[in-house]
Short mmCIF file of C-alpha atoms in Angstrom, two decimals:
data_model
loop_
_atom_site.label_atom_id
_atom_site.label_comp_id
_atom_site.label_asym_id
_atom_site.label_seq_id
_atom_site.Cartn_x
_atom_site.Cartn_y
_atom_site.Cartn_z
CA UNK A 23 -12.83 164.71 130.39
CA UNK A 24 -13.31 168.46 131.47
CA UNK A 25 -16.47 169.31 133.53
CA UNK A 26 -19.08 166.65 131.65
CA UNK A 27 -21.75 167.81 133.36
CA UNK A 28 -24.05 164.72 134.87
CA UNK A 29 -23.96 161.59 136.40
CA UNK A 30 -22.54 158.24 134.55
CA UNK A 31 -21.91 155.05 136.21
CA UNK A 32 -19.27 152.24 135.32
CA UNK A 33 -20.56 149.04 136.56
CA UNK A 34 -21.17 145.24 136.32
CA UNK A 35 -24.51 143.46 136.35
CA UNK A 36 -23.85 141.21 139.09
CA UNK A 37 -21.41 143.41 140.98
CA UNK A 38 -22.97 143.89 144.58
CA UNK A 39 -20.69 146.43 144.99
CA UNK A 40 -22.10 148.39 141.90
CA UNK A 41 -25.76 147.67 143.05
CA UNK A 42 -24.79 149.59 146.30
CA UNK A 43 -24.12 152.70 144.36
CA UNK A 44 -27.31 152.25 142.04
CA UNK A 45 -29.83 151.08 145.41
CA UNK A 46 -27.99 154.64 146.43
CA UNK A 47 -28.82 156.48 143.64
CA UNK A 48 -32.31 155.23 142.98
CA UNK A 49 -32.86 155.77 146.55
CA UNK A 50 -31.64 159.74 146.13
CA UNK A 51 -34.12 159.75 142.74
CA UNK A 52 -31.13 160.78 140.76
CA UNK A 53 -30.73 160.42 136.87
CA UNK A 54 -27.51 159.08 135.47
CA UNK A 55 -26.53 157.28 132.48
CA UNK A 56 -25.38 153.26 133.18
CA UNK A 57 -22.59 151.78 131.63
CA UNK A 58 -21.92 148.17 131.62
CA UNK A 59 -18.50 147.15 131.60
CA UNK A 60 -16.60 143.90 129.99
CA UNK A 61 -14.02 143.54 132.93
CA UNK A 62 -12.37 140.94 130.32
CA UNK A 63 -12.10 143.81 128.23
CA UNK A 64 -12.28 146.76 130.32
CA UNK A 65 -12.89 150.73 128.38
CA UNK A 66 -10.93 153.27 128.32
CA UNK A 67 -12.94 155.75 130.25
CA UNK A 68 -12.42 153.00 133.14
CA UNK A 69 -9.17 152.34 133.28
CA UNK A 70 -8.65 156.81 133.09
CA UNK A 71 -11.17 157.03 135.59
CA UNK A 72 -9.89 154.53 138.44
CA UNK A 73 -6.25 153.68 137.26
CA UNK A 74 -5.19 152.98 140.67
CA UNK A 75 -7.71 149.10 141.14
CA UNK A 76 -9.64 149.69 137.19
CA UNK A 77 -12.10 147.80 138.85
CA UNK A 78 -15.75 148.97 139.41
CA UNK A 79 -17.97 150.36 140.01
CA UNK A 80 -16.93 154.06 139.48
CA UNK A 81 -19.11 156.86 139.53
CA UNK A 82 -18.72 159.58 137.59
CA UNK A 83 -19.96 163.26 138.81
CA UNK A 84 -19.67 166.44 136.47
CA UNK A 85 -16.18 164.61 135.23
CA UNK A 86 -14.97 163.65 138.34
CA UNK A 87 -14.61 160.22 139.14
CA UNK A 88 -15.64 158.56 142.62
CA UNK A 89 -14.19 155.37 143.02
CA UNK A 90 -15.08 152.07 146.00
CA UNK A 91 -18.28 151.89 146.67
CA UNK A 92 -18.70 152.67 150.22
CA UNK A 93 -17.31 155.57 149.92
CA UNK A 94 -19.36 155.96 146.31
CA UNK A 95 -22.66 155.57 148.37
CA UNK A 96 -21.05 158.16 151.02
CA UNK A 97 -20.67 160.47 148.31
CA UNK A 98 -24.47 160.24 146.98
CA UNK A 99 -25.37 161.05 150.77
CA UNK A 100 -23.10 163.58 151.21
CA UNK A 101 -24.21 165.45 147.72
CA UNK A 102 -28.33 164.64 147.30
CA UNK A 103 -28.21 165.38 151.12
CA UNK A 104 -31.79 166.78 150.43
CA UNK A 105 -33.77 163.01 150.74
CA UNK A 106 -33.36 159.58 152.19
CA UNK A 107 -30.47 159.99 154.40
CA UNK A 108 -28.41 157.10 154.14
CA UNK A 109 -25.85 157.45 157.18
CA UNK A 110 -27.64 159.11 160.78
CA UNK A 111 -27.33 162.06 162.21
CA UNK A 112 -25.78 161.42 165.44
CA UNK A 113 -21.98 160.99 165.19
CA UNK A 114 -22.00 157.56 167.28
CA UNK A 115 -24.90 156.31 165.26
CA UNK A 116 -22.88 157.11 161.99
CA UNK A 117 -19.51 155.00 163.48
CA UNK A 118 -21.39 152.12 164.48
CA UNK A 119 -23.30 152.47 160.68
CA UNK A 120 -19.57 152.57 159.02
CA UNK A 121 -18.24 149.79 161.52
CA UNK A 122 -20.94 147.33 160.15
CA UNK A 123 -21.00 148.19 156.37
CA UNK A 124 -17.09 147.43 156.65
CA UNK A 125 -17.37 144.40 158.64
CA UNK A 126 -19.83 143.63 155.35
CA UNK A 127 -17.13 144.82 153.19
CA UNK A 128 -14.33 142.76 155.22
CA UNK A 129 -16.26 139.29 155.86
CA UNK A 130 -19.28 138.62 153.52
CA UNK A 131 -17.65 138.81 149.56
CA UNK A 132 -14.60 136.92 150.40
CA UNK A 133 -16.37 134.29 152.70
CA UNK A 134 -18.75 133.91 149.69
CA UNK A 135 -16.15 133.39 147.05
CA UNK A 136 -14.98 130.70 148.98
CA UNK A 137 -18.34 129.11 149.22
CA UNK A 138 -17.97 128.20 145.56
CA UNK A 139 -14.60 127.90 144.60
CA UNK A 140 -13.50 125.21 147.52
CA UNK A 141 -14.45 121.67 148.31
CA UNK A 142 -14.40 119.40 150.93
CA UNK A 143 -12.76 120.14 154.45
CA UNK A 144 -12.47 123.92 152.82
CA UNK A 145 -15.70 124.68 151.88
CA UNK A 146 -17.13 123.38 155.21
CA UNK A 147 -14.42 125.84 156.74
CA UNK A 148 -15.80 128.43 154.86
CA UNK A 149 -19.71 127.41 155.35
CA UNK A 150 -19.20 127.33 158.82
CA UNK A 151 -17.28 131.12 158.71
CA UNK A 152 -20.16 132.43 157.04
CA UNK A 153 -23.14 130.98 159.11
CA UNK A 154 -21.13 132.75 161.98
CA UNK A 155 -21.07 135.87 159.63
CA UNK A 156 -24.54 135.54 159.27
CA UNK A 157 -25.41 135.35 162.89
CA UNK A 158 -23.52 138.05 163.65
CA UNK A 159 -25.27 140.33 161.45
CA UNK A 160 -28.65 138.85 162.07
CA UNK A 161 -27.65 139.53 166.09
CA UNK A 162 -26.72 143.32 164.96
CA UNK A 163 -30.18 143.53 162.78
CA UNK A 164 -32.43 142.03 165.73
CA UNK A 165 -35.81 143.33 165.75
CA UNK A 166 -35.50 146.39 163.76
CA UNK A 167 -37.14 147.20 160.69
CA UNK A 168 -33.51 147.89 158.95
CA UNK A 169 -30.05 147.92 159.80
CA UNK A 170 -30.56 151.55 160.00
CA UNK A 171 -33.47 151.36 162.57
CA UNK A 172 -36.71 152.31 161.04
CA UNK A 173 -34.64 154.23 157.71
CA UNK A 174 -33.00 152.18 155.39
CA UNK A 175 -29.63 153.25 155.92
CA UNK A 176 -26.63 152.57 155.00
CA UNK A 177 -25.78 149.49 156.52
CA UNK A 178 -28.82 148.22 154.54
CA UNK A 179 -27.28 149.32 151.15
CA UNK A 180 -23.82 147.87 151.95
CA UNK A 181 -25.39 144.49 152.67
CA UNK A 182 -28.80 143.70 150.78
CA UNK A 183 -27.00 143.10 147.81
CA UNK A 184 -25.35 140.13 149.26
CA UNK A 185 -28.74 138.83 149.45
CA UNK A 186 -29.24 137.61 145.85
CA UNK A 187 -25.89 135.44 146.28
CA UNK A 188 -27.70 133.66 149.15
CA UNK A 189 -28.71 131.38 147.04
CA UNK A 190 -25.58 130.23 145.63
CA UNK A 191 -24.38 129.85 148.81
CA UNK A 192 -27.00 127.68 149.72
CA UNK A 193 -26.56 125.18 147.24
CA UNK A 194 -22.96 125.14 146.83
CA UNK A 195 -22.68 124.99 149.88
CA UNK A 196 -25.91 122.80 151.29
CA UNK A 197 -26.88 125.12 154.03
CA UNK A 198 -30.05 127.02 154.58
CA UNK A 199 -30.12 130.91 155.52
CA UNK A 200 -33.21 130.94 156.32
CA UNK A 201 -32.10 128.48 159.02
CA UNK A 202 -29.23 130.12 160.68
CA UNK A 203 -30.78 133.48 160.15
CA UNK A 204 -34.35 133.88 159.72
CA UNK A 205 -33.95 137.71 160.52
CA UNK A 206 -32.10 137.77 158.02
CA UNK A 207 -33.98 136.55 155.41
CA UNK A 208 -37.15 139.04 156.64
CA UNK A 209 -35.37 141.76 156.28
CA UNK A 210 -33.87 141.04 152.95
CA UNK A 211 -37.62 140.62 151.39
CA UNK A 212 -38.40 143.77 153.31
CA UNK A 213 -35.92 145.75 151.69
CA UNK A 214 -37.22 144.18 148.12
CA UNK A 215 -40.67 145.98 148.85
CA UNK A 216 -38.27 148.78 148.42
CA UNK A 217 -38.61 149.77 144.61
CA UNK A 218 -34.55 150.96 144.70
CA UNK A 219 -33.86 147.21 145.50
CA UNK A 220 -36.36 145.45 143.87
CA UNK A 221 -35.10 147.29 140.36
CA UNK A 222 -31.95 146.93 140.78
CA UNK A 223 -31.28 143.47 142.20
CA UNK A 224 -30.71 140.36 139.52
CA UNK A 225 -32.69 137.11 140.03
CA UNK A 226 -30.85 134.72 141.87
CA UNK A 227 -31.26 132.55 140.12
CA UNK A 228 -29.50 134.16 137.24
CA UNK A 229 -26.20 135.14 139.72
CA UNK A 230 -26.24 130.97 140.32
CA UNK A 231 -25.84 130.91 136.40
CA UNK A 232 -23.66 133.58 136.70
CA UNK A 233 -21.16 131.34 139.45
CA UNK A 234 -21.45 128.66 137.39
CA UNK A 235 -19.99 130.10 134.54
CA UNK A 236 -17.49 131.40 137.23
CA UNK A 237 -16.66 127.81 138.48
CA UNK A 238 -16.40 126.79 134.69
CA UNK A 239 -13.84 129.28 133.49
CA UNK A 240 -11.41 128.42 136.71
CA UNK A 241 -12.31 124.75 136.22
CA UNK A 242 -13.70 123.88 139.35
CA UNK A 243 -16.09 121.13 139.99
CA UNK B 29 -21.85 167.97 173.64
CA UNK B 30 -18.80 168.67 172.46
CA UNK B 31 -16.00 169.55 174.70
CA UNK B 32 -17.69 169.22 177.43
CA UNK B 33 -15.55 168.75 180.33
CA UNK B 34 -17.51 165.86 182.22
CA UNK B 35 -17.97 163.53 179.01
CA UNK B 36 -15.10 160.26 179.79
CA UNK B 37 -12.97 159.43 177.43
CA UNK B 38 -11.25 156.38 177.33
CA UNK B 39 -8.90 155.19 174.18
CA UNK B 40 -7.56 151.39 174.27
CA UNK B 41 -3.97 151.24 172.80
CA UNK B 42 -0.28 150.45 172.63
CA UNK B 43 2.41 153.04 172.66
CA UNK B 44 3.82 151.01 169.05
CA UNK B 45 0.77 150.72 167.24
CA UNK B 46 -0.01 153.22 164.18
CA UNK B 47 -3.49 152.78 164.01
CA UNK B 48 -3.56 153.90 167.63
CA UNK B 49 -1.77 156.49 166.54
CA UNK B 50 -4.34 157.80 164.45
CA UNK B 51 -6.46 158.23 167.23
CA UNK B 52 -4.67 159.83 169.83
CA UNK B 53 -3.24 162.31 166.82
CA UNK B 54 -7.03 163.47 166.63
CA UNK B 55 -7.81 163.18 169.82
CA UNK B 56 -5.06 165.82 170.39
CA UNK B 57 -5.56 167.79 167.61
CA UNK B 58 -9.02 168.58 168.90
CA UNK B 59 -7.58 168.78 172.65
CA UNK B 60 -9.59 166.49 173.69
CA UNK B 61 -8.80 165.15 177.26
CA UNK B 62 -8.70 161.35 177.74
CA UNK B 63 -7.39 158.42 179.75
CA UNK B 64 -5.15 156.41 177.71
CA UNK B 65 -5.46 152.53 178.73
CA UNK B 66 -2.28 150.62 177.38
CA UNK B 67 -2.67 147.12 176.48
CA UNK B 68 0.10 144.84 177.39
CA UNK B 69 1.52 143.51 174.22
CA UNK B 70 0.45 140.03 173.48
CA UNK B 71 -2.16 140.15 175.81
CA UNK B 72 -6.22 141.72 175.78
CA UNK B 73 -7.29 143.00 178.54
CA UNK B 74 -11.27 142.14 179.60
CA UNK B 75 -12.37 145.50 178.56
CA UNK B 76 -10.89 145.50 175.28
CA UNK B 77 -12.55 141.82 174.82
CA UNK B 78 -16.33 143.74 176.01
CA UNK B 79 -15.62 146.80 173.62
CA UNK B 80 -14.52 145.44 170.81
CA UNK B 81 -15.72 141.63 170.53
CA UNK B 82 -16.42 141.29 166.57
CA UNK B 83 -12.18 142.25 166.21
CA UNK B 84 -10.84 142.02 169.59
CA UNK B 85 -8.13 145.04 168.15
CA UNK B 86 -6.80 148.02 169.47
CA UNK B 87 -7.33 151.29 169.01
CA UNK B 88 -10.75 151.66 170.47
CA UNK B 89 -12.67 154.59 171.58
CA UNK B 90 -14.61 155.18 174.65
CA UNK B 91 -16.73 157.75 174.62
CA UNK B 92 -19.22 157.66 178.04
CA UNK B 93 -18.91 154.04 177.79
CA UNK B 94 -19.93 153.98 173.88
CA UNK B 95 -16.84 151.67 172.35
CA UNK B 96 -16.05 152.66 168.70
CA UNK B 97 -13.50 150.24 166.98
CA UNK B 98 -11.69 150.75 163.35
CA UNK B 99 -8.90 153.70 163.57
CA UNK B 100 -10.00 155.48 160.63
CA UNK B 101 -14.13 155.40 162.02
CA UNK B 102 -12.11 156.40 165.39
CA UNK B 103 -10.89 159.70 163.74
CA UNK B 104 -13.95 160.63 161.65
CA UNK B 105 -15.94 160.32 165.03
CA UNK B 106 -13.64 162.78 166.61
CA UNK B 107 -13.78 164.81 163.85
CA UNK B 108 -17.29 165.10 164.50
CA UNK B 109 -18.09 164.90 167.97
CA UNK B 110 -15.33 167.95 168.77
CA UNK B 111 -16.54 170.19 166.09
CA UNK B 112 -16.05 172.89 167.49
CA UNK B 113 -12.71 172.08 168.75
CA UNK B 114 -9.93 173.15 166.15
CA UNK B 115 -9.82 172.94 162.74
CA UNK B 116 -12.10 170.23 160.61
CA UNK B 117 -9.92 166.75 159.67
CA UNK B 118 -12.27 165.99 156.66
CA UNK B 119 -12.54 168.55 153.77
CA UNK B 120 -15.48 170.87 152.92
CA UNK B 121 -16.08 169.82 150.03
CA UNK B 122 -17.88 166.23 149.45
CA UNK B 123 -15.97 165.14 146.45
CA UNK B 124 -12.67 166.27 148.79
CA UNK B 125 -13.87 164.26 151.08
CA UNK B 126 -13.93 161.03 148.85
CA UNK B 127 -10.48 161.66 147.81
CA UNK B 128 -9.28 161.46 151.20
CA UNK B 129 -11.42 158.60 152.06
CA UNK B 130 -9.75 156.51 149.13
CA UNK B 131 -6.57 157.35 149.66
CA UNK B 132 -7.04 156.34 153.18
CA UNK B 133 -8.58 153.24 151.75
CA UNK B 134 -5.54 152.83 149.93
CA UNK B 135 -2.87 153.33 152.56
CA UNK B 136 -4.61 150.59 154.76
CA UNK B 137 -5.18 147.94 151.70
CA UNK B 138 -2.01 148.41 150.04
CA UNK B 139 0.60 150.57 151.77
CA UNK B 140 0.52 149.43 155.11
CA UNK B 141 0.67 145.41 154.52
CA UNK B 142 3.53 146.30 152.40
CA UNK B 143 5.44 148.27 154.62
CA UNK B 144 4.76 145.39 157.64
CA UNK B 145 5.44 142.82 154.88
CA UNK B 146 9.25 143.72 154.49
CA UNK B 147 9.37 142.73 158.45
CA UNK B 148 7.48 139.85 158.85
CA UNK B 149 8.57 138.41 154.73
CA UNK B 150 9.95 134.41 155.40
CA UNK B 151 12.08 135.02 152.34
CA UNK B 152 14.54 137.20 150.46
CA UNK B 153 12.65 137.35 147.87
CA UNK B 154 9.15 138.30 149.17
CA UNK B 155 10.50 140.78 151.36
CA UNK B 156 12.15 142.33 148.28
CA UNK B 157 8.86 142.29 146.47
CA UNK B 158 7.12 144.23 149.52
CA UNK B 159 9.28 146.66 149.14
CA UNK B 160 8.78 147.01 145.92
CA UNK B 161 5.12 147.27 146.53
CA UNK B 162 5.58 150.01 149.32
CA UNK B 163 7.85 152.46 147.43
CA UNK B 164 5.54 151.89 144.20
CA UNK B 165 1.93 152.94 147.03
CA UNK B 166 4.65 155.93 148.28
CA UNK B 167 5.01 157.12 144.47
CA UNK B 168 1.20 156.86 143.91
CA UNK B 169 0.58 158.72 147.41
CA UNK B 170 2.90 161.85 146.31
CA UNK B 171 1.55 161.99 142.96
CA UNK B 172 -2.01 161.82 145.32
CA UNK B 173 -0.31 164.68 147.58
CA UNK B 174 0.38 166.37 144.65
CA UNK B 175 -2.77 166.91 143.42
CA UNK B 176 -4.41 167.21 146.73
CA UNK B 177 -2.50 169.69 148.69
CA UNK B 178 -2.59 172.22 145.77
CA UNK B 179 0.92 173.72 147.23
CA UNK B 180 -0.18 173.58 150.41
CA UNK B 181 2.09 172.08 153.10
CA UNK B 182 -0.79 168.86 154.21
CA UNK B 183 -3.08 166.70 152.10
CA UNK B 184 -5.79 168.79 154.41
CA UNK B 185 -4.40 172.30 152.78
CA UNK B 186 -2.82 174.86 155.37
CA UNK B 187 -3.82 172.65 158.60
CA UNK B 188 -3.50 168.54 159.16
CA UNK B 189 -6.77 166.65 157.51
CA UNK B 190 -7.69 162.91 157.65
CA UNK B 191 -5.48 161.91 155.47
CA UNK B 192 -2.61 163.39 156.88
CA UNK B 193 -3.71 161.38 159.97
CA UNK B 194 -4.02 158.17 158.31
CA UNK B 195 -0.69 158.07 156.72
CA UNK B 196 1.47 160.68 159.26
CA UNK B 197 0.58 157.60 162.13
CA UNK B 198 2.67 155.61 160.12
CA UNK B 199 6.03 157.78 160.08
CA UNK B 200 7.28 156.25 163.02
CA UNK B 201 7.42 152.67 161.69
CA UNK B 202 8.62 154.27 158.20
CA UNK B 203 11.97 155.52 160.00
CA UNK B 204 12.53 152.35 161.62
CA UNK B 205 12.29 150.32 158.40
CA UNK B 206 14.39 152.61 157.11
CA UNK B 207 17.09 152.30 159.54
CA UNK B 208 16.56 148.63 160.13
CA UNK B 209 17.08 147.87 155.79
CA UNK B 210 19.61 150.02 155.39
CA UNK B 211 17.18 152.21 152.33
CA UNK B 212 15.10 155.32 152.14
CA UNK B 213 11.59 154.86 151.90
CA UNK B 214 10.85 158.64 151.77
CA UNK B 215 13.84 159.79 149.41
CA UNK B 216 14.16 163.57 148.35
CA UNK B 217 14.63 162.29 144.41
CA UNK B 218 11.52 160.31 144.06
CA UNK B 219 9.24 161.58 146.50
CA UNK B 220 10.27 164.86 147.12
CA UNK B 221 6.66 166.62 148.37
CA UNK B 222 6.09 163.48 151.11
CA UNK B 223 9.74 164.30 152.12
CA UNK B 224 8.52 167.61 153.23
CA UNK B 225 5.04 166.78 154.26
CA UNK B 226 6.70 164.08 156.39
CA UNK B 227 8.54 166.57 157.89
CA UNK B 228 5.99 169.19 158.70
CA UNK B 229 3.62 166.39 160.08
CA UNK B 230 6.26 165.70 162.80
CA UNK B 231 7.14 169.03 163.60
CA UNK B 232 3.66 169.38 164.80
CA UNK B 233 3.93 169.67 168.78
CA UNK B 234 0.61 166.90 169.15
CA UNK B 235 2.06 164.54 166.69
CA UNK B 236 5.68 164.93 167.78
CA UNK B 237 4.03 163.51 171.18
CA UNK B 238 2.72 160.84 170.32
CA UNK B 239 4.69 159.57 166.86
CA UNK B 240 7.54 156.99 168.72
CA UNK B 241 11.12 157.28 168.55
CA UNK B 242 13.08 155.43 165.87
CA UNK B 243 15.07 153.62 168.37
CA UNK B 244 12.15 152.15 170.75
CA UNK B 245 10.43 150.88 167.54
CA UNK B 246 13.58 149.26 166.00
CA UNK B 247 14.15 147.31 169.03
CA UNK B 248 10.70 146.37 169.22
CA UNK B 249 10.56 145.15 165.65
CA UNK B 250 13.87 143.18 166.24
CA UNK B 251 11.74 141.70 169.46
CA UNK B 252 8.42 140.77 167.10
CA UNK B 253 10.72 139.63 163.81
CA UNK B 254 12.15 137.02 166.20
CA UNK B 255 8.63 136.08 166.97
CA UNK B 256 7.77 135.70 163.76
CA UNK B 257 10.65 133.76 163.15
CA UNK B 258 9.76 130.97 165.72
CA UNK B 259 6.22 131.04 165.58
CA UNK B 260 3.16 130.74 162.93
CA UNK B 261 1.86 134.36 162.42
CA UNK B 262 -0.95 134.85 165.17
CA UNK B 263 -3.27 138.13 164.96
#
């Protein structure tokens, strides 16, 4: 795997992590070649390139392989540093932007998961969790244009995937976002006037299918 | 801004606690003057509720009343706000950079609830299987140092990076397991480069200060397994 020079990226369709590094790399207007992964029957090239989690998404530079994506996405700031910063300038601004992409990274997935694969007393454990999570992060957005102020940042990238879930959530769980965080729900169609989202994100609709198939395989209903 | 003499700096810790650790390790690497505000253990003070409300943890930074929370944001922040002050914590180079980032990743995800796993295990058995798990993330972290430190004595090359940070915090609490389970964690025969790495991290006259002493933390983790023992595990 010596020096391949370009860009390659191992991914998932639905993986919000792997739509962070491609909302990244759209954003950065760099070329590089996709690769969609069976994580039933993961390649070779993934399992040599992140041996340590084989998960995805891993990005691949010149040979090199990147792996988690927040630290992917850091990577396409660090290196197409020449457009659409991702992370600020100012050293405080950039802690408080990593603080809240991690709190993304720590609450939102695993919350979600158990949106759909619990019933009963559980789920409404877990509904209630996530309206909180939701709050909090509509309470950190407020009245800015983005996470990132008036640049979609970084923040932005870590979360707006999320937002095609939302509707799974909602009807597994019977709650409304829009409800407990209209702010929320702004911003997310803001940031799909953005053409790095809008090309990147799937339907909803189709990620409902996708939990579905989910909640069929582990046999829950 | 930086290392200016009239900026306030404030960290939020506990003498025991790694991640705080991290911080003050920086902090003093960069010789950066501060006012360190212990939290009495199993109690938060008001200020740490105000400063860090989302987590309610230590370590936090103050910084001219500006709280930052989450050790490893702690250290990059110092990293860059004293950047003039000593040598850099994060590499040059950007794909460097996301090496030590992972690994970091890795140490907090996988290393560290293995090594706190063997203490606060209900069983035999899963406390045998966290140890497992933490000498299997210590073989993967000196193959890491390996390839990283390209013969140089830290992960950060000649002087102490990030990474060094992020694991070195957690020497202190590595000795005391050690002494407490009667095994070696670092051992010359499987992990001979951390062995030494270990050892040049501690003979470092900032982290010597602030890296506890094997005793203090062996009677404190006698004090919190007997906790654990008796009550539910709180955070």
């Amino acid at each position: 795997m010596a020096s391949e020079k370009g860009v390659m990226l191992l991914d998932f369709w639905v993986s919000p992590f792997g739509q962070r590094a491609r909302i990244a790399l759209a954003e950065k207007g760099v070329e590089y070649e996709y690769k969609e992964e069976n994580l039933r029957d993961k390649s070779e090239l993934l399992l040599k390139s992140n041996p340590i989690h084989k998960k995805i998404p891993v990005l691949i530079h010149d040979g090199k392989p990147i792996c988690e994506s927040l630290i992917i996405v850091q990577y396409i700031d660090e290196t197409w540093s020449d457009k659409a910063p991702l992370l600020p300038s100012d050293p405080y601004q950039r802690a408080q932007a990593r603080f809240w992409a991690d709190f993304v990274d720590k609450k939102v997935f695993e919350c979600g998961g158990k949106l759909w694969k619990l019933k009963g007393e559980e789920q409404e454990a877990a509904k209630t969790e996530m309206i909180e999570i939701l709050q909090i992060l509509e309470a950190q957005l407020g009245d800015k244009k983005y996470f990132g102020g008036d640049i979609f940042g970084f923040v932005d990238v870590a979360f707006v995937p999320f937002t095609s879930w939302f509707y799974s959530y909602e009807t597994c769980a019977n709650f409304s976002v829009e409800e407990v965080a209209p702010k929320i729900v702004k911003w997310a169609k803001r940031c799909m006037e953005r053409e790095s989202v809008e090309k990147t994100l799937p339907d909803p609709k189709k990620v409902y299918e996708f939990v579905r198939y989910l909640k069929k395989r582990f046999g829950i209903e | 801004m930086a290392g200016s003499g009239n900026s306030e700096v404030k960290l939020l810790g506990a003498w025991a606690s790694p991640y705080v650790a991290r911080a003050r390790i920086a902090l003093n690497l960069k010789e950066v003057q501060y006012e360190f505000l212990e939290e009495q253990f199993g109690t938060k003070s008001e200020l740490l509720l105000k400063s860090n409300p989302i987590y309610k943890k230590i370590p936090v930074l103050i910084h001219d009343d500006k709280p930052i929370c989450e050790s490893l944001i702690i250290v990059q922040y110092i990293d860059e706000v004293w950047v003039s002050s000593g040598p850099a914590l994060m590499p040059a180079d950007a794909y460097d950079r996301a090496l030590h980032r992972f690994w970091a990743v890795y140490i907090d995800d996988k290393f560290v609830p293995s090594l706190f796993g063997m203490m606060r295990a209900p069983t035999e058995e899963a406390k045998a299987e966290s140890k497992e798990q933490a000498l299997a993330s210590l073989q993967l972290l000196e193959e890491a140092f390996g390839k990283i430190s390209k013969g140089k004595p830290f992960f950060g090359g000649d002087t102490i990076g990030y990474l060094d940070v992020a694991l070195g915090a957690f020497v202190g609490w590595m000795k005391a397991f050690e002494e407490m389970n009667g095994f070696k964690l670092l051992d010359d025969a499987k992990t001979p480069l951390l062995c030494a790495w270990a050892e040049n991290f501690c003979n470092n006259e900032v982290v010597g200060a602030v890296i506890p002493e094997t005793a203090k933390l062996v009677e404190l983790a006698k004090v919190m397994q007997a906790r654990f023992k008796s009550a539910p595990p709180a955070n």
